[in-house]
Short mmCIF file of C-alpha atoms in Angstrom, two decimals:
data_model
loop_
_atom_site.label_atom_id
_atom_site.label_comp_id
_atom_site.label_asym_id
_atom_site.label_seq_id
_atom_site.Cartn_x
_atom_site.Cartn_y
_atom_site.Cartn_z
CA MET A 1 -54.41 65.02 94.70
CA ALA A 2 -53.12 66.06 91.30
CA ASN A 3 -51.88 69.62 90.88
CA LYS A 4 -54.45 71.85 89.25
CA SER A 5 -53.35 73.25 85.87
CA VAL A 6 -52.79 76.99 85.74
CA TRP A 7 -54.86 77.07 82.55
CA SER A 8 -57.92 75.93 84.45
CA ASP A 9 -57.37 78.31 87.37
CA ASN A 10 -60.02 81.04 87.38
CA ARG A 11 -57.74 83.36 89.38
CA PHE A 12 -55.11 83.20 86.61
CA TRP A 13 -57.62 84.31 83.98
CA GLN A 14 -59.07 87.01 86.22
CA ARG A 15 -55.62 88.45 86.86
CA SER A 16 -54.69 88.16 83.19
CA ALA A 17 -57.87 89.97 82.19
CA THR A 18 -57.12 92.74 84.68
CA TRP A 19 -53.57 93.20 83.39
CA VAL A 20 -54.61 93.10 79.73
CA THR A 21 -57.45 95.56 80.33
CA GLY A 22 -55.15 97.91 82.23
CA PHE A 23 -52.45 97.76 79.54
CA ALA A 24 -55.00 98.29 76.75
CA SER A 25 -56.45 101.29 78.60
CA VAL A 26 -53.04 102.92 79.00
CA LEU A 27 -52.22 102.22 75.35
CA LEU A 28 -55.55 103.69 74.22
CA ILE A 29 -54.97 106.85 76.25
CA TRP A 30 -51.47 107.24 74.79
CA LEU A 31 -52.74 106.68 71.24
CA THR A 32 -55.50 109.24 71.80
CA PHE A 33 -53.04 111.95 72.81
CA ASP A 34 -50.60 110.99 70.05
CA THR A 35 -53.33 111.04 67.40
CA SER A 36 -54.61 114.40 68.61
CA ALA A 37 -51.12 115.84 68.24
CA GLN A 38 -50.68 114.26 64.80
CA ILE A 39 -53.94 115.58 63.33
CA SER A 40 -53.88 119.05 64.89
CA MET A 41 -53.79 121.67 62.15
CA GLY A 42 -50.66 123.74 61.72
CA ASP A 43 -50.58 127.48 61.14
CA ASP A 44 -49.02 130.10 58.91
CA THR A 45 -45.91 130.32 61.09
CA ASP A 46 -45.19 126.63 60.51
CA LEU A 47 -45.40 127.11 56.75
CA LYS A 48 -43.18 130.18 56.76
CA ASN A 49 -40.58 128.35 58.86
CA GLY A 50 -40.67 125.24 56.68
CA VAL A 51 -42.18 123.10 59.44
CA THR A 52 -44.14 120.24 57.93
CA LYS A 53 -47.30 119.29 59.79
CA ARG A 54 -49.41 116.28 58.87
CA VAL A 55 -52.32 118.71 58.48
CA PRO A 56 -50.92 122.06 57.28
CA GLY A 57 -52.55 125.37 58.11
CA PRO A 58 -55.14 126.98 55.81
CA THR A 59 -52.56 129.27 54.18
CA VAL A 60 -51.02 126.26 52.45
CA ILE A 61 -53.22 127.39 49.54
CA ASN A 62 -50.55 130.09 49.02
CA TYR A 63 -47.96 127.41 48.22
CA LYS A 64 -47.18 124.91 45.51
CA ILE A 65 -47.97 121.33 46.49
CA THR A 66 -46.39 118.30 44.84
CA TYR A 67 -46.60 114.57 45.51
CA GLU A 68 -43.22 112.86 45.77
CA MET A 69 -41.96 109.41 46.65
CA ASP A 70 -40.54 109.00 50.15
CA ALA A 71 -38.22 106.00 49.90
CA LYS A 72 -38.04 105.58 53.66
CA ARG A 73 -41.81 105.41 54.08
CA GLY A 74 -42.39 103.52 50.86
CA HIS A 75 -45.09 105.75 49.43
CA GLU A 76 -45.67 109.23 48.06
CA VAL A 77 -46.16 112.19 50.38
CA PRO A 78 -47.27 115.79 49.83
CA VAL A 79 -44.38 118.25 49.59
CA ILE A 80 -45.01 121.95 50.15
CA GLY A 81 -42.82 124.13 47.97
CA GLU A 82 -42.48 127.77 47.06
CA LYS A 83 -45.23 130.36 46.90
CA GLU A 84 -47.80 129.82 44.15
CA LYS A 85 -50.66 132.08 43.15
CA PHE A 86 -54.16 130.81 43.86
CA PHE A 87 -56.84 132.71 41.97
CA GLY A 88 -54.29 135.45 41.36
CA ARG A 89 -53.00 135.75 44.93
CA ASP A 90 -50.35 134.16 47.13
CA ASP A 91 -50.90 136.30 50.21
CA TYR A 92 -54.12 134.98 51.74
CA SER A 93 -54.15 135.59 55.48
CA GLU A 94 -55.03 132.81 57.90
CA ASP A 95 -58.49 134.32 58.33
CA GLU A 96 -59.08 134.62 54.59
CA ALA A 97 -57.77 131.15 53.83
CA GLY A 98 -59.67 129.66 56.76
CA ALA A 99 -62.89 131.27 55.55
CA LEU A 100 -62.36 129.82 52.07
CA LEU A 101 -61.74 126.35 53.46
CA HIS A 102 -64.79 126.63 55.70
CA LEU A 103 -66.92 127.66 52.74
CA GLY A 104 -65.56 124.75 50.72
CA LYS A 105 -66.18 122.24 53.50
CA LEU A 106 -69.74 123.46 53.95
CA GLY A 107 -70.21 123.32 50.18
CA SER A 108 -68.99 119.72 49.99
CA GLN A 109 -71.48 118.81 52.71
CA ALA A 110 -74.38 120.81 51.27
CA LYS A 111 -73.88 119.32 47.81
CA ASN A 112 -73.45 115.81 49.26
CA CYS A 113 -70.16 115.22 47.46
CA MET A 114 -69.61 111.99 49.40
CA ASP A 115 -72.72 110.47 47.85
CA CYS A 116 -70.51 109.81 44.82
CA HIS A 117 -66.92 110.70 45.76
CA THR A 118 -64.47 109.67 48.48
CA LEU A 119 -62.86 112.31 50.70
CA LEU A 120 -60.13 111.16 53.08
CA GLY A 121 -61.46 107.60 53.03
CA ASN A 122 -65.09 108.54 53.58
CA GLY A 123 -67.81 108.42 50.96
CA ALA A 124 -68.54 106.40 47.85
CA TYR A 125 -66.62 105.09 44.86
CA TYR A 126 -69.16 105.87 42.16
CA ALA A 127 -67.05 108.85 41.05
CA PRO A 128 -63.31 109.66 41.35
CA ASP A 129 -61.63 109.88 44.75
CA LEU A 130 -61.13 113.58 45.55
CA THR A 131 -58.55 113.20 48.33
CA LYS A 132 -55.65 114.13 46.03
CA SER A 133 -57.62 115.57 43.11
CA TRP A 134 -55.65 118.84 43.21
CA LEU A 135 -52.54 116.83 42.29
CA ASP A 136 -54.08 115.14 39.25
CA PRO A 137 -52.07 116.23 36.16
CA ALA A 138 -55.31 116.36 34.16
CA TRP A 139 -55.85 119.78 35.75
CA GLY A 140 -52.27 120.93 35.14
CA PRO A 141 -50.85 122.88 32.18
CA GLU A 142 -50.16 119.68 30.26
CA GLY A 143 -53.51 118.12 31.08
CA SER A 144 -56.75 118.34 29.15
CA MET A 145 -58.96 120.27 31.55
CA GLN A 146 -57.44 123.73 31.17
CA SER A 147 -57.76 123.66 27.40
CA MET A 148 -61.22 122.09 27.63
CA THR A 149 -62.51 124.79 29.97
CA GLY A 150 -60.56 127.60 28.32
CA LYS A 151 -58.89 128.57 31.59
CA ASP A 152 -55.24 129.45 32.21
CA THR A 153 -54.77 127.98 35.68
CA LYS A 154 -55.59 124.77 37.50
CA GLU A 155 -57.82 126.45 40.07
CA GLU A 156 -59.80 128.35 37.45
CA ALA A 157 -60.31 125.18 35.41
CA MET A 158 -61.53 123.27 38.46
CA ALA A 159 -63.88 126.08 39.46
CA GLU A 160 -65.29 126.31 35.94
CA PHE A 161 -65.87 122.57 35.81
CA LEU A 162 -67.63 122.55 39.18
CA GLN A 163 -70.00 125.29 38.05
CA HIS A 164 -70.80 123.77 34.65
CA PRO A 165 -69.93 120.04 34.74
CA SER A 166 -72.44 119.08 32.06
CA GLN A 167 -70.52 121.19 29.54
CA TYR A 168 -67.34 119.16 30.06
CA PRO A 169 -68.13 115.43 29.90
CA THR A 170 -65.04 113.60 31.11
CA HIS A 171 -66.43 110.23 32.25
CA ALA A 172 -69.19 107.86 31.30
CA ARG A 173 -70.70 108.80 34.65
CA MET A 174 -71.21 112.52 34.18
CA MET A 175 -71.28 114.84 37.16
CA PRO A 176 -74.70 116.50 37.51
CA ASP A 177 -75.10 120.26 37.55
CA LEU A 178 -75.44 121.06 41.26
CA GLY A 179 -75.96 124.80 40.89
CA ILE A 180 -72.59 125.64 42.43
CA THR A 181 -71.92 129.39 42.45
CA ALA A 182 -68.59 131.04 41.61
CA ALA A 183 -67.94 131.76 45.30
CA GLU A 184 -68.81 128.19 46.31
CA ALA A 185 -66.58 126.82 43.55
CA LYS A 186 -63.64 128.91 44.77
CA GLY A 187 -64.18 127.61 48.30
CA LEU A 188 -64.44 124.02 47.09
CA VAL A 189 -61.21 124.30 45.11
CA ALA A 190 -59.45 125.77 48.17
CA PHE A 191 -60.83 122.88 50.23
CA LEU A 192 -59.55 120.36 47.67
CA LYS A 193 -56.11 121.98 47.53
CA HIS A 194 -55.78 121.94 51.30
CA MET A 195 -56.96 118.33 51.44
CA SER A 196 -54.25 117.34 48.95
CA SER A 197 -51.62 118.78 51.29
CA ILE A 198 -52.61 116.46 54.16
CA ASP A 199 -50.23 113.58 54.79
CA THR A 200 -52.56 110.58 54.58
CA ASN A 201 -49.86 107.89 54.81
CA GLY A 202 -50.08 107.16 51.11
CA PHE A 203 -53.88 107.07 50.88
CA PRO A 204 -55.39 106.58 48.40
CA ARG A 205 -52.98 103.70 47.91
CA ASN A 206 -51.27 103.63 44.52
CA PHE A 207 -52.65 107.05 43.56
CA GLY A 208 -49.38 107.68 41.74
CA LYS A 209 -49.84 104.54 39.66
CA ILE A 210 -53.43 105.19 38.61
CA GLN A 211 -53.95 106.11 34.97
CA GLY A 212 -53.98 109.89 34.73
CA ALA A 213 -52.74 110.45 38.27
CA VAL A 214 -49.37 111.69 39.51
CA HIS A 215 -46.56 109.68 37.89
CA GLY A 216 -49.29 107.48 36.39
CA LYS A 217 -48.45 105.20 33.50
#
């Protein structure tokens, strides 16, 4: 009687399936714990000690954030620098900063920002991706938005635009007036600044090469 091929042996496939399932389960558990550690938010102590977390603490709004090329990783990453005033202050406590971010997050949900925009990979592409919008030079001192809105700082220009978008047409697809209050606008800008500080592994890809974006041509 001819020897039966291992490839046609049901026991071989049953054992293989058991081993593969077991290995995949262990790998999934490890990835779950690793991911949880990677995405856990830092705190004010980390920032004061120069410890870079993938998701910085809320008080990162007290600091300057830039977007710089990391040659080893092959893409740009957020870099947290020295203290920088945000709406006239650079001493927001964790509670104050956290409350602002919470207000901004609720505002982005209440106003359905993701119906048109993308935030951290979620949403639509009808309007600009907001993941790194804080870093867009258009809002900086050499950009057009501060002079257009008559404001002296990036955060004030962004807040003014959010409250009265119809007064500042910047795209063929104009942002509608959503009735955003001054307090909501401040929270939204804080939310956007914090989001720009998150290390998203280079997402959105080629942000630095997009016309009008950081290092854009």
